PDB file of C-alpha atoms in Angstrom:
ATOM      1  CA  MET H  16     -32.227  31.568  70.833  1.00 71.00           C
ATOM      2  CA  ALA H  17     -32.073  29.360  67.768  1.00 78.00           C
ATOM      3  CA  LYS H  18     -34.161  30.336  64.777  1.00 79.00           C
ATOM      4  CA  PRO H  19     -36.674  27.794  63.507  1.00 84.00           C
ATOM      5  CA  ILE H  20     -35.420  26.019  60.393  1.00 83.00           C
ATOM      6  CA  VAL H  21     -37.089  27.128  57.170  1.00 79.00           C
ATOM      7  CA  LEU H  22     -37.712  24.163  54.850  1.00 85.00           C
ATOM      8  CA  ASP H  23     -39.734  24.488  51.680  1.00 88.00           C
ATOM      9  CA  GLN H  24     -40.740  21.639  49.371  1.00 92.00           C
ATOM     10  CA  GLU H  25     -37.720  22.257  47.119  1.00 93.00           C
ATOM     11  CA  TRP H  26     -35.266  21.549  49.970  1.00 91.00           C
ATOM     12  CA  LEU H  27     -37.272  18.533  51.137  1.00 92.00           C
ATOM     13  CA  ASP H  28     -37.105  17.137  47.580  1.00 94.00           C
ATOM     14  CA  ARG H  29     -33.344  17.779  47.405  1.00 94.00           C
ATOM     15  CA  ILE H  30     -32.777  15.984  50.714  1.00 93.00           C
ATOM     16  CA  ALA H  31     -34.949  13.033  49.635  1.00 94.00           C
ATOM     17  CA  THR H  32     -33.015  12.793  46.349  1.00 94.00           C
ATOM     18  CA  GLN H  33     -29.712  12.556  48.235  1.00 95.00           C
ATOM     19  CA  VAL H  34     -30.992   9.909  50.660  1.00 95.00           C
ATOM     20  CA  ASN H  35     -32.735   7.719  48.063  1.00 95.00           C
ATOM     21  CA  GLY H  36     -30.522   4.911  46.809  1.00 88.00           C
ATOM     22  CA  LEU H  37     -27.906   5.430  49.520  1.00 92.00           C
ATOM     23  CA  GLU H  38     -26.892   2.010  50.846  1.00 91.00           C
ATOM     24  CA  TYR H  39     -23.840   2.983  52.947  1.00 93.00           C
ATOM     25  CA  GLY H  40     -22.894   6.562  53.714  1.00 95.00           C
ATOM     26  CA  SER H  41     -24.179   9.800  55.140  1.00 96.00           C
ATOM     27  CA  VAL H  42     -26.047  12.962  54.216  1.00 97.00           C
ATOM     28  CA  LEU H  43     -24.916  16.156  55.944  1.00 97.00           C
ATOM     29  CA  ILE H  44     -27.274  19.145  55.970  1.00 96.00           C
ATOM     30  CA  THR H  45     -25.669  22.529  56.679  1.00 95.00           C
ATOM     31  CA  VAL H  46     -27.858  25.247  58.202  1.00 92.00           C
ATOM     32  CA  HIS H  47     -26.982  28.969  58.506  1.00 91.00           C
ATOM     33  CA  ASP H  48     -29.304  31.413  60.270  1.00 89.00           C
ATOM     34  CA  GLY H  49     -32.145  28.888  60.294  1.00 87.00           C
ATOM     35  CA  ARG H  50     -31.917  28.157  56.555  1.00 90.00           C
ATOM     36  CA  VAL H  51     -30.591  25.066  54.802  1.00 91.00           C
ATOM     37  CA  VAL H  52     -27.708  26.218  52.614  1.00 93.00           C
ATOM     38  CA  GLN H  53     -25.898  23.017  51.665  1.00 96.00           C
ATOM     39  CA  ILE H  54     -26.340  19.258  51.381  1.00 96.00           C
ATOM     40  CA  ASP H  55     -23.288  16.954  51.285  1.00 97.00           C
ATOM     41  CA  ARG H  56     -23.578  13.280  50.391  1.00 97.00           C
ATOM     42  CA  THR H  57     -20.797  10.828  51.186  1.00 97.00           C
ATOM     43  CA  GLU H  58     -21.326   7.398  49.693  1.00 95.00           C
ATOM     44  CA  ARG H  59     -19.382   4.274  50.583  1.00 92.00           C
ATOM     45  CA  LYS H  60     -19.131   1.252  48.342  1.00 89.00           C
ATOM     46  CA  ARG H  61     -18.330  -2.173  49.764  1.00 83.00           C
ATOM     47  CA  PHE H  62     -16.933  -4.859  47.513  1.00 86.00           C
ATOM     48  CA  GLU H  63     -16.453  -8.469  48.509  1.00 84.00           C
ATOM     49  CA  THR H  64     -15.258 -11.286  46.294  1.00 81.00           C
ATOM     50  CA  GLY H  65     -15.576 -14.989  46.990  1.00 72.00           C
ATOM     51  CA  SER H  66     -11.813 -15.400  47.498  1.00 62.00           C
ATOM     52  CA  ALA H  67     -11.558 -12.357  49.779  1.00 54.00           C
ATOM     53  CA  LYS H  68     -14.095 -13.854  52.182  1.00 59.00           C
ATOM     54  CA  GLN H  69     -11.999 -17.019  52.589  1.00 58.00           C
ATOM     55  CA  GLN H  70      -8.647 -15.318  53.233  1.00 56.00           C
ATOM     56  CA  PRO H  71      -7.645 -14.258  56.764  1.00 60.00           C
ATOM     57  CA  PRO H  72      -7.842 -10.492  57.395  1.00 60.00           C
ATOM     58  CA  ALA H  73      -4.754  -8.491  56.457  1.00 62.00           C
ATOM     59  CA  GLN H  74      -2.555  -7.097  59.220  1.00 64.00           C
ATOM     60  CA  LEU H  75      -2.892  -3.453  60.078  1.00 66.00           C
ATOM     61  CA  ALA H  76       0.033  -1.152  59.304  1.00 66.00           C
ATOM     62  CA  GLY H  77       0.666  -0.637  63.034  1.00 65.00           C
ATOM     63  CA  ASP H  78       0.866  -4.403  63.572  1.00 64.00           C
ATOM     64  CA  LYS H  79       3.488  -4.687  60.828  1.00 58.00           C
ATOM     65  CA  LEU H  80       5.566  -1.936  62.429  1.00 58.00           C
ATOM     66  CA  LYS H  81       5.451  -3.696  65.801  1.00 59.00           C
ATOM     67  CA  ALA H  82       6.571  -6.949  64.173  1.00 58.00           C
ATOM     68  CA  VAL H  83       9.544  -5.204  62.507  1.00 57.00           C
ATOM     69  CA  GLY H  84      10.606  -3.516  65.771  1.00 58.00           C
ATOM     70  CA  LYS H  85      10.905  -6.808  67.709  1.00 54.00           C
TER      71      LYS H  85
END
């Protein structure tokens, strides 16, 4: 049977700090024996320029290999 997760205000504050301001990404909470032991934050940044929006999408590496093998 799984133990109930023990969360005190300190952990709730830590989790909120990691989530606040996150536009793209994820927050991973690791639990051992019903206790939070680790918080991992992965943040993604997306950059778009005016010229990049107008250009056709680049070919994928696999597409280039298929074109060479013809």
